[in-house]
Amino acid sequence: MILRLAWRNLWRNRRRTFITIAMIVGAVVLSVTMQSVQNAMYDRNIDNMVRFSKGYIQVAAAGHKEDNTLETSVDLTPELREKILSIKGVRGILPRIQNFGLAALDTMSKDVMILGTVPEVEDEQTGLKKHVIKGEYFKAEDQSVMVAKGLAKRLQLSVGDTIVIVSMGYHGNSANGKFPVKAILELASPELNKRVMYMPEALAQRFFSLGTHVSDISILLDDNKKSLEISKEMQSVLGDKYEAKHWTELLPELKQMVEGDAAGGYIMYGILYVIIAFGVFGTVLMMLSERRREFGVVTAVGMKRRLLAIIVVIENFISGLIGAVAGMILALPGVLYLKYFPVNLAGQMKEAYEKIGFEPLILADIYPWILLENAGLVFLIALGLSIYPVVKILKIRSIDYLRS
Amino acid sequence: MSVIKTHQLSKIYNGSAVAVHALNKVDLHIEEGEFTAIVGPSGSGKTTLLNIIGGLDNATSGDVEVAGKDITRMSENDLIDFRLHNIGFVFQAYNLIPVLTAQENVEFIMLMQKRDKKERHERAMSLLKAVGLESQADKRPSQMSGGQQQRVAVARALASRPRFVLADEPTANLDSVSTSNLLDIMARLNQEEGTTFVFSTHDQRVIDRARRVITLEDGHIVSDETKA
């Protein structure tokens, strides 16, 4: 009968209960949507930056991170390859040569990031072939390069043009050459779009006088979410001669930017939760005021105050649970819509996003932990607001409440 | 045997301007099985006396012994438990739990006493039958008239098998037919089951049916008559 009493009490003032549940639903929908968008954008932009540049895990010779030149390149021997592939969770490897240089065409020049890579494996890792907007995707034996759209625009070049590259090779060898442009790429990351050019691995090794060396090895994983633990295991397997770095070590500025932005998001959620807490608290006060005389009557006829408090907590539990579950369900359509139909930003918003190196796209993804965490938190806030009526009820003196 | 004894019972309300002596050294004995009306003009102290002997309010001075126990020194939690097992209440405004049916309202008190389901059900139905509302058992208070609600309140007051029932102006909101019905029921329960009833009232119809009439004025008992 206690549960029945709590359930019926909940619906005795439908408007009040509806307001309470609506506020909880609103809070869950808002916070789930906001966080799903925020996380999807982080994941997308991290993925863009990481996969196209360093990889989730990068293996290089010891000291390469500080030196970051071809002098600390690594000889990719069959033994090293075997060792890396033996680690659980590693799907494959992508040897890369990364160096900086100056690209020129006619009277225009621009600093560039040269990426020497294995075309087929690169496509498998980054889906690079899909980013070709003009020309043809390169092959391992090609003597030509692919240029990112922003760089092509800056140098005013197109497919078929020949680009001159000046750089520094291994052990101080000069690296100068002319290369035909085979394709123009449109990369997701605005930052990479401005300065990247791709070269087949063999061509890059020759151009930089590297022999069989590569500057680093990007590791392909079965599950990128396990990258941190795998990077630690890899470091212990490979020993001191090599460094196995996680992307958060390789791109600390990206990590800090994401963390800084997320902190701003948490402040927003905090404000949202406080507003909701005050709203729900208002309905709790309404309930206490409406039922003051009834509380006096039931304690007068012998109901223990503790039991009365439990009934009120059950009422809050039920309304909180209904609100939290309904909020999770109602948040899904919006999140799913943004997952399958991302919104392309334009104008100043687009520029602002590009300025911080983010793809100008509003998208979302389903993260079960975001649904559960936000619904759980809002539910706990609603339930936590029971403390006030519980304290009031435990202090009831029947006569004071009967006189009201 | 006295179920209620007061000795030099006083209650002073300290208002913001002046102290009000609601009860002034009241000595009172109420015996088991009595059908007693406490009468007097408004402000004479009737409700205060009922609240104190019902363990709802504290006396300023004096002693109150109910069912052999001094209730003046009990904690609020002990008083709640004491009221549950010893006192039945009937309020002027019925005060049934609005979300429970008539039967559930009557069972509710027995649930607090941790009686088993079968016993609760049987006693609730028997009491509703006794107050003539067996057919209304599934109705909620909002679906019943004032007289019917007050009869359910009487059944609820008796459900816990209390030592006595305190009724504060039980007929104040009822028409004459409902008042007459309610008084018939309470008188029958008093005579047949020996339940002790103590009313506070202004209502002459209640006073006429009471076997003992205690009159209060300005917090003093000014007369105490037992009818033959």
XYZ file of C-alpha atoms in Angstrom:
632
model
C 0.000 0.000 0.000
C 2.975 2.307 0.608
C 4.056 2.085 -3.045
C 0.459 2.520 -4.161
C 0.136 5.561 -1.930
C 3.340 7.077 -3.331
C 2.254 6.392 -6.912
C -1.177 7.918 -6.397
C 0.276 10.899 -4.537
C 2.411 11.552 -7.575
C -0.641 11.934 -9.780
C -2.918 13.808 -7.366
C -1.564 17.059 -8.753
C -0.814 16.123 -12.330
C 0.297 19.597 -13.308
C 2.956 19.717 -10.599
C 4.216 16.237 -11.464
C 4.197 17.093 -15.166
C 6.244 20.239 -14.503
C 8.763 18.253 -12.441
C 9.095 15.504 -15.041
C 9.219 18.032 -17.903
C 12.098 19.854 -16.232
C 14.010 16.623 -15.725
C 13.316 15.552 -19.315
C 14.439 18.962 -20.593
C 17.657 18.814 -18.598
C 18.487 15.302 -19.807
C 17.654 16.091 -23.448
C 19.712 19.287 -23.401
C 22.715 17.877 -21.605
C 22.733 14.622 -23.630
C 22.424 16.502 -26.925
C 25.066 19.073 -26.009
C 27.522 16.470 -24.784
C 26.883 14.100 -27.695
C 27.591 16.921 -30.138
C 30.644 18.050 -28.183
C 32.126 14.553 -27.964
C 31.343 13.641 -31.551
C 33.067 16.810 -32.712
C 36.091 16.109 -30.523
C 36.309 12.524 -31.730
C 35.886 13.564 -35.353
C 38.485 16.317 -35.183
C 40.910 14.262 -33.134
C 40.478 11.449 -35.632
C 41.026 13.838 -38.529
C 44.146 15.292 -37.015
C 45.570 12.095 -35.589
C 44.949 9.678 -38.427
C 46.198 12.065 -41.082
C 49.292 13.156 -39.180
C 50.840 10.983 -36.504
C 48.426 8.092 -35.974
C 46.936 7.080 -32.606
C 50.287 5.482 -31.753
C 53.558 6.345 -33.399
C 56.762 4.329 -33.119
C 60.016 6.143 -33.816
C 63.659 6.018 -32.813
C 64.374 7.207 -29.256
C 64.611 10.994 -29.135
C 62.606 11.541 -32.325
C 59.877 13.493 -30.572
C 62.313 16.168 -29.376
C 64.530 16.120 -32.441
C 61.732 15.656 -34.983
C 64.167 15.420 -37.921
C 65.187 12.640 -40.238
C 68.370 12.191 -38.165
C 66.350 10.204 -35.686
C 64.708 8.063 -38.366
C 64.156 4.378 -37.772
C 65.226 1.407 -39.817
C 62.107 -0.674 -40.319
C 63.683 -4.135 -40.185
C 61.609 -7.344 -40.520
C 62.358 -8.035 -36.791
C 60.959 -4.667 -35.714
C 57.929 -5.159 -37.937
C 57.307 -8.603 -36.401
C 57.669 -7.314 -32.853
C 55.125 -4.567 -33.396
C 52.627 -6.853 -35.135
C 52.870 -9.400 -32.304
C 51.219 -6.978 -29.849
C 47.563 -7.711 -29.233
C 45.211 -5.148 -30.767
C 47.668 -4.125 -33.524
C 46.121 -4.555 -36.964
C 48.956 -3.303 -39.125
C 51.638 -0.696 -39.566
C 51.970 2.367 -41.740
C 55.557 3.516 -42.219
C 55.704 7.242 -42.865
C 58.324 9.756 -43.759
C 57.582 13.224 -42.480
C 59.651 16.260 -43.208
C 59.234 19.916 -43.908
C 60.274 21.755 -47.032
C 59.581 24.629 -49.324
C 57.326 24.124 -52.365
C 57.370 26.532 -55.273
C 55.561 27.055 -58.542
C 56.480 29.945 -60.796
C 56.809 32.928 -58.469
C 54.826 31.436 -55.565
C 56.325 29.463 -52.679
C 54.999 27.992 -49.445
C 56.302 25.931 -46.543
C 54.947 22.415 -46.765
C 54.688 19.251 -44.738
C 55.816 16.328 -46.873
C 54.299 12.966 -46.028
C 55.880 9.915 -47.608
C 53.568 6.960 -47.238
C 52.475 3.587 -48.590
C 49.449 4.458 -50.781
C 47.365 1.316 -50.160
C 47.965 1.211 -46.392
C 47.456 4.969 -46.117
C 44.094 4.606 -47.798
C 43.192 1.777 -45.460
C 44.148 3.867 -42.422
C 42.829 7.270 -43.436
C 40.557 6.664 -46.414
C 42.767 9.105 -48.296
C 41.533 7.996 -51.723
C 38.096 9.447 -50.939
C 39.682 12.851 -50.421
C 40.888 13.118 -54.003
C 38.847 15.886 -55.612
C 40.842 16.200 -58.806
C 43.196 13.775 -60.598
C 43.976 10.204 -59.563
C 45.070 8.619 -56.284
C 48.807 7.862 -56.371
C 50.462 4.431 -56.615
C 53.515 3.035 -54.792
C 55.701 3.235 -57.895
C 54.632 6.759 -58.918
C 57.144 9.589 -59.210
C 54.487 12.211 -58.612
C 52.851 13.877 -55.597
C 49.366 14.720 -54.309
C 48.755 18.193 -52.927
C 46.153 19.365 -50.392
C 43.529 21.795 -51.686
C 44.566 24.791 -49.577
C 48.184 24.443 -50.588
C 47.223 24.018 -54.246
C 45.136 27.168 -54.035
C 47.985 29.107 -52.404
C 50.442 28.011 -55.118
C 47.787 28.314 -57.817
C 48.601 24.865 -59.150
C 46.484 22.134 -60.620
C 46.788 18.488 -61.683
C 49.544 18.086 -64.284
C 51.571 21.049 -63.047
C 55.105 20.446 -61.817
C 56.033 21.554 -58.343
C 59.552 22.251 -57.090
C 60.448 21.099 -53.599
C 63.484 22.154 -51.634
C 64.275 20.411 -48.358
C 67.000 18.852 -46.213
C 67.617 15.095 -46.490
C 69.155 12.488 -44.184
C 72.607 13.337 -42.765
C 72.513 16.826 -44.285
C 72.022 15.723 -47.869
C 70.233 18.327 -49.881
C 66.854 17.251 -51.218
C 65.674 19.145 -54.246
C 63.387 17.919 -56.949
C 60.601 18.541 -59.415
C 57.461 16.471 -59.165
C 54.326 16.395 -61.251
C 51.074 16.854 -59.355
C 48.908 13.759 -59.756
C 45.967 14.749 -57.565
C 44.445 17.493 -55.437
C 43.114 16.405 -52.040
C 40.485 17.969 -49.845
C 41.367 17.027 -46.270
C 38.939 17.373 -43.356
C 41.351 19.232 -41.117
C 41.684 22.863 -42.238
C 45.174 22.996 -40.748
C 46.426 20.021 -42.782
C 44.617 21.291 -45.855
C 46.851 24.344 -45.927
C 50.210 22.615 -46.006
C 50.279 18.864 -46.688
C 51.571 17.061 -49.725
C 51.785 13.277 -50.152
C 54.584 11.339 -51.804
C 54.878 7.546 -52.329
C 57.144 6.034 -49.642
C 59.844 4.804 -52.049
C 60.031 8.180 -53.764
C 60.287 9.968 -50.409
C 63.060 7.603 -49.214
C 65.025 8.358 -52.340
C 64.306 12.091 -52.215
C 65.517 12.360 -48.607
C 68.395 9.821 -49.063
C 66.877 7.648 -46.326
C 67.636 4.183 -47.738
C 65.320 1.794 -45.867
C 64.691 4.245 -43.046
C 61.410 5.905 -42.266
C 60.865 8.806 -39.893
C 58.190 7.026 -37.916
C 55.729 4.168 -37.995
C 52.050 4.806 -37.505
C 50.319 1.884 -35.813
C 46.957 0.632 -37.078
C 44.738 -0.636 -34.281
C 41.681 -2.846 -34.056
C 40.130 -0.351 -31.632
C 41.450 3.196 -31.420
C 39.853 3.611 -27.977
C 42.444 1.173 -26.583
C 45.335 3.191 -27.995
C 46.632 4.472 -24.651
C 47.050 1.054 -23.053
C 48.503 -0.452 -26.237
C 51.048 2.405 -26.483
C 52.271 1.586 -22.967
C 52.571 -2.107 -23.743
C 54.344 -1.340 -26.998
C 56.910 0.820 -25.257
C 57.748 -2.005 -22.849
C 57.975 -4.554 -25.690
C 60.213 -2.373 -27.906
C 62.571 -1.178 -25.183
C 64.706 1.971 -24.862
C 65.904 2.152 -28.484
C 62.460 3.166 -29.622
C 59.707 5.457 -28.432
C 56.063 4.421 -28.702
C 54.064 7.610 -28.238
C 50.358 8.055 -27.802
C 48.690 10.821 -29.815
C 48.140 12.853 -26.652
C 51.939 13.082 -26.276
C 52.496 13.775 -29.944
C 49.809 16.411 -30.285
C 49.612 17.964 -26.810
C 48.162 21.217 -28.164
C 45.204 19.267 -29.617
C 44.677 17.478 -26.321
C 44.823 20.762 -24.395
C 42.414 22.453 -26.790
C 39.903 19.625 -26.403
C 40.295 19.604 -22.623
C 39.931 23.379 -22.427
C 36.816 23.318 -24.566
C 35.382 20.424 -22.553
C 35.957 22.362 -19.313
C 33.892 25.226 -20.752
C 31.203 22.658 -21.563
C 31.195 21.374 -17.984
C 30.570 24.897 -16.703
C 27.567 25.108 -19.037
C 26.239 21.775 -17.782
C 26.768 22.969 -14.213
C 24.683 26.090 -14.863
C 22.007 23.972 -16.553
C 21.871 21.562 -13.624
C 21.625 24.401 -11.098
C 18.701 25.953 -13.018
C 16.953 22.579 -13.185
C 17.641 21.913 -9.508
C 15.980 25.208 -8.561
C 13.010 24.416 -10.795
C 12.485 20.961 -9.320
C 13.037 22.347 -5.835
C 10.208 24.796 -6.504
C 7.828 21.911 -7.171
C 9.060 20.168 -4.007
C 8.196 23.301 -2.012
C 4.773 23.399 -3.729
C 4.189 19.799 -2.703
C 5.186 20.492 0.914
C 2.893 23.477 1.095
C -0.081 21.646 -0.486
C 0.192 18.617 1.746
C 1.072 20.323 5.011
C -2.276 19.599 6.672
C -2.305 16.026 5.367
C 1.119 15.409 6.886
C -0.278 16.671 10.186
C -3.256 14.305 9.935
C -1.332 11.153 9.040
C 1.229 11.684 11.810
C -1.593 12.533 14.232
C -3.301 9.210 13.552
C -0.063 7.295 14.014
C 2.035 7.273 10.862
C 5.711 7.361 11.711
C 7.503 10.393 10.324
C 10.235 8.136 8.943
C 7.679 6.208 6.886
C 6.139 9.429 5.613
C 9.615 10.609 4.562
C 10.189 7.311 2.738
C 6.926 7.789 0.806
C 8.008 11.276 -0.283
C 11.431 9.930 -1.355
C 9.686 7.156 -3.341
C 7.541 9.815 -5.044
C 10.668 11.773 -6.020
C 12.396 8.557 -7.075
C 9.527 7.655 -9.409
C 9.210 11.132 -10.950
C 13.000 11.361 -11.301
C 13.186 7.938 -12.933
C 10.340 8.666 -15.362
C 11.972 11.989 -16.277
C 15.436 10.498 -16.717
C 14.262 7.565 -18.868
C 11.947 9.767 -20.942
C 14.788 12.282 -21.334
C 17.121 9.580 -22.677
C 14.484 8.404 -25.143
C 13.572 11.913 -26.300
C 17.223 12.938 -26.708
C 17.840 10.153 -29.216
C 15.983 11.553 -32.279
C 17.963 14.820 -32.239
C 21.270 13.057 -31.666
C 20.515 10.501 -34.385
C 19.516 13.259 -36.778
C 22.827 15.060 -36.266
C 24.675 11.755 -36.554
C 23.244 11.007 -39.993
C 22.635 14.581 -41.205
C 25.471 16.741 -39.857
C 25.021 20.475 -40.267
C 27.630 22.239 -42.410
C 28.529 25.603 -40.952
C 28.902 28.632 -43.138
C 30.041 32.231 -42.865
C 31.682 33.475 -39.703
C 30.973 30.278 -37.786
C 32.803 28.286 -40.443
C 35.770 30.634 -40.249
C 35.816 30.479 -36.458
C 35.889 26.684 -36.515
C 38.596 26.580 -39.164
C 40.653 29.052 -37.182
C 40.926 26.589 -34.306
C 41.619 23.732 -36.714
C 38.176 22.143 -36.424
C 36.101 20.862 -39.293
C 33.163 23.323 -39.688
C 30.542 20.688 -39.027
C 27.949 20.187 -36.268
C 27.452 16.484 -35.774
C 26.606 14.074 -32.974
C 27.006 10.443 -32.123
C 25.363 7.997 -29.740
C 27.478 7.434 -26.656
C 25.723 5.132 -24.172
C 27.834 6.528 -21.319
C 26.687 10.075 -22.101
C 23.042 8.971 -21.992
C 23.507 7.099 -18.735
C 25.787 9.663 -17.101
C 23.552 12.660 -17.806
C 20.278 10.885 -17.075
C 21.830 9.433 -13.912
C 23.153 12.782 -12.772
C 19.871 14.627 -13.334
C 18.038 11.751 -11.622
C 20.370 11.993 -8.630
C 19.890 15.763 -8.450
C 16.105 15.280 -8.441
C 16.401 12.536 -5.841
C 18.865 14.591 -3.802
C 16.280 17.348 -3.559
C 14.276 14.938 -1.385
C 16.645 15.796 1.429
C 14.798 19.025 2.158
C 11.295 17.513 2.529
C 12.781 14.573 4.425
C 14.374 16.920 6.963
C 11.116 18.887 7.247
C 9.034 15.717 7.667
C 11.340 14.261 10.304
C 10.743 17.431 12.338
C 6.935 17.457 11.962
C 4.922 18.234 15.060
C 1.430 17.130 14.091
C -0.367 19.963 15.858
C 1.585 22.656 13.954
C 0.694 21.067 10.631
C -2.946 20.449 11.637
C -3.391 24.106 12.500
C -2.218 25.239 9.066
C -11.551 2.726 35.331
C -10.282 6.117 34.080
C -8.814 6.135 30.613
C -8.050 9.852 30.762
C -6.909 11.758 33.842
C -5.732 15.339 33.954
C -4.387 17.078 37.035
C -4.036 20.849 37.260
C -3.717 20.999 33.491
C -2.858 24.428 32.140
C -2.032 25.718 28.704
C -0.841 29.221 28.031
C -0.330 30.509 24.491
C 2.274 33.231 24.480
C 1.137 35.514 21.696
C 3.083 38.517 20.497
C 1.013 40.954 22.580
C -0.556 39.063 25.426
C -0.460 35.562 26.960
C -3.707 33.586 26.533
C -4.715 31.067 29.208
C -6.454 28.446 27.081
C -6.710 25.965 29.956
C -6.472 26.846 33.606
C -5.788 24.080 36.166
C -8.223 21.591 34.660
C -8.864 18.380 36.619
C -10.727 15.785 34.618
C -11.389 12.043 34.720
C -12.995 10.189 31.862
C -14.004 6.606 32.447
C -13.947 3.725 29.994
C -17.130 3.451 27.938
C -18.211 7.062 28.393
C -19.974 9.070 25.676
C -18.858 12.532 26.678
C -19.310 15.934 25.109
C -17.045 18.844 25.955
C -18.927 22.018 25.223
C -18.426 25.709 25.549
C -18.187 28.867 23.535
C -15.457 29.504 20.999
C -12.107 30.070 22.715
C -13.190 28.250 25.849
C -10.394 25.668 25.447
C -12.303 22.637 24.079
C -9.986 21.912 21.173
C -6.889 22.639 23.258
C -8.064 20.122 25.871
C -8.709 17.497 23.189
C -5.318 18.149 21.566
C -3.496 17.742 24.873
C -5.291 14.583 25.972
C -4.783 13.276 22.413
C -1.011 13.769 22.736
C -0.953 16.275 19.902
C -0.070 19.331 21.964
C 1.962 19.921 25.114
C 0.580 21.278 28.357
C 2.266 24.285 29.912
C 1.871 22.691 33.336
C 0.005 19.841 34.988
C -0.166 16.132 34.219
C -2.027 14.057 31.655
C -2.392 10.338 32.131
C -3.871 8.458 29.217
C -4.546 4.733 29.353
C -2.385 4.572 32.483
C 0.587 6.397 30.976
C 1.867 9.874 31.639
C 2.057 11.331 28.145
C 3.432 14.746 29.097
C 7.013 13.497 29.065
C 6.886 11.427 25.900
C 8.976 12.299 22.834
C 7.182 13.129 19.556
C 8.078 9.697 18.117
C 6.774 7.917 21.208
C 3.609 9.982 21.089
C 3.009 9.021 17.439
C 3.320 5.363 18.395
C 1.152 5.870 21.465
C -1.589 7.567 19.463
C -1.493 4.782 16.877
C -2.282 2.110 19.451
C -4.460 3.990 21.913
C -6.329 6.894 20.375
C -8.709 7.243 17.455
C -9.227 10.684 15.934
C -12.193 12.127 14.095
C -11.549 15.602 12.726
C -13.993 18.327 11.832
C -12.825 18.396 8.187
C -12.816 14.543 7.890
C -9.158 14.586 6.764
C -9.193 11.303 4.908
C -6.225 10.564 2.661
C -7.562 11.754 -0.703
C -5.725 9.233 -2.884
C -6.940 6.174 -0.956
C -10.358 4.549 -1.197
C -12.673 4.319 1.811
C -11.497 0.783 2.501
C -7.817 1.721 2.110
C -8.261 4.706 4.430
C -9.594 2.374 7.100
C -6.911 -0.252 6.435
C -4.175 2.366 6.478
C -4.131 2.644 10.282
C -3.918 -1.137 10.638
C -1.087 -1.205 8.119
C 0.803 1.168 10.408
C 0.136 -1.344 13.194
C 1.604 -4.066 10.972
C -1.552 -6.167 10.999
C -1.713 -8.864 8.353
C -3.545 -8.259 5.095
C -6.436 -10.626 5.764
C -7.157 -9.115 9.172
C -6.930 -5.598 7.761
C -9.344 -6.386 4.982
C -11.869 -8.148 7.213
C -11.851 -5.453 9.906
C -12.034 -2.612 7.366
C -15.049 -4.200 5.673
C -16.693 -4.942 9.005
C -16.231 -1.333 10.162
C -17.479 0.055 6.862
C -20.499 -2.200 7.239
C -21.000 -0.890 10.784
C -21.057 2.714 9.498
C -23.307 1.717 6.582
C -20.739 2.221 3.835
C -19.904 -1.297 2.780
C -21.038 -0.507 -0.772
C -18.825 2.596 -0.931
C -15.619 0.747 -0.015
C -13.974 1.371 -3.397
C -14.795 5.049 -3.579
C -12.330 7.795 -2.905
C -13.193 10.661 -0.539
C -13.860 13.034 -3.449
C -16.582 10.647 -4.652
C -18.420 10.684 -1.316
C -20.590 13.215 0.519
C -19.375 14.990 3.667
C -21.525 12.735 5.854
C -20.150 9.608 4.191
C -16.579 10.849 4.566
C -17.125 11.511 8.262
C -18.505 7.994 8.678
C -15.378 6.622 6.993
C -13.348 8.784 9.401
C -15.171 7.140 12.314
C -14.419 3.699 10.880
C -10.768 4.730 10.477
C -10.664 5.981 14.078
C -11.935 2.631 15.307
C -9.767 0.483 13.052
C -6.795 0.454 15.400
C -8.996 -0.756 18.316
C -8.157 2.398 20.311
C -8.811 2.867 24.019
C -10.930 5.898 23.127
C -11.935 8.144 20.233
C -11.463 11.917 20.273
C -13.762 13.782 17.929
C -13.241 17.497 17.408
C -16.484 19.098 16.217
C -17.339 15.982 14.170
C -20.692 17.296 12.974
C -19.705 20.886 12.255
C -19.738 20.397 8.492
C -22.695 18.016 8.279
C -26.371 18.524 7.517
C -28.988 17.354 10.011
C -29.600 13.960 8.375
C -25.890 13.163 8.217
C -25.438 14.381 11.791
C -28.243 12.158 12.989
C -26.826 9.139 11.118
C -23.331 9.732 12.486
C -24.570 10.097 16.046
C -26.622 6.895 15.726
C -23.544 5.027 14.566
C -21.283 6.357 17.298
C -23.878 5.758 19.986
C -24.353 2.186 18.776
C -20.599 1.551 18.734
C -20.392 3.012 22.223
C -23.175 0.834 23.544
C -22.457 -2.363 21.661
C -18.657 -2.362 21.639
C -18.027 -0.187 24.680
C -15.912 2.312 22.725
C -15.206 5.494 24.690
C -16.058 8.674 22.767
C -15.060 12.209 23.752
C -16.372 15.065 21.583
C -15.809 18.730 21.526
C -18.898 20.355 20.079
C -21.174 23.337 19.748
C -23.908 21.244 18.262
C -26.971 20.882 20.465
C -27.910 17.617 18.723
C -24.612 16.098 19.866
C -25.016 17.545 23.352
C -28.491 16.016 23.555
C -27.138 12.561 22.731
C -24.136 12.721 25.098
C -24.435 10.962 28.439
C -21.955 13.297 30.125
C -21.545 16.980 29.269
C -18.525 18.934 30.469
C -18.768 22.693 29.991
C -15.650 24.814 29.640
C -15.438 28.561 29.910
C -12.214 30.570 29.722
C -10.185 27.435 30.317
C -12.103 26.349 33.430
C -14.573 23.510 33.831
C -17.724 25.304 34.903
C -20.041 22.312 34.925
C -19.834 18.550 34.620
C -23.186 16.796 34.288
C -23.845 13.107 33.847
C -27.308 12.244 32.550
C -29.270 9.539 34.167
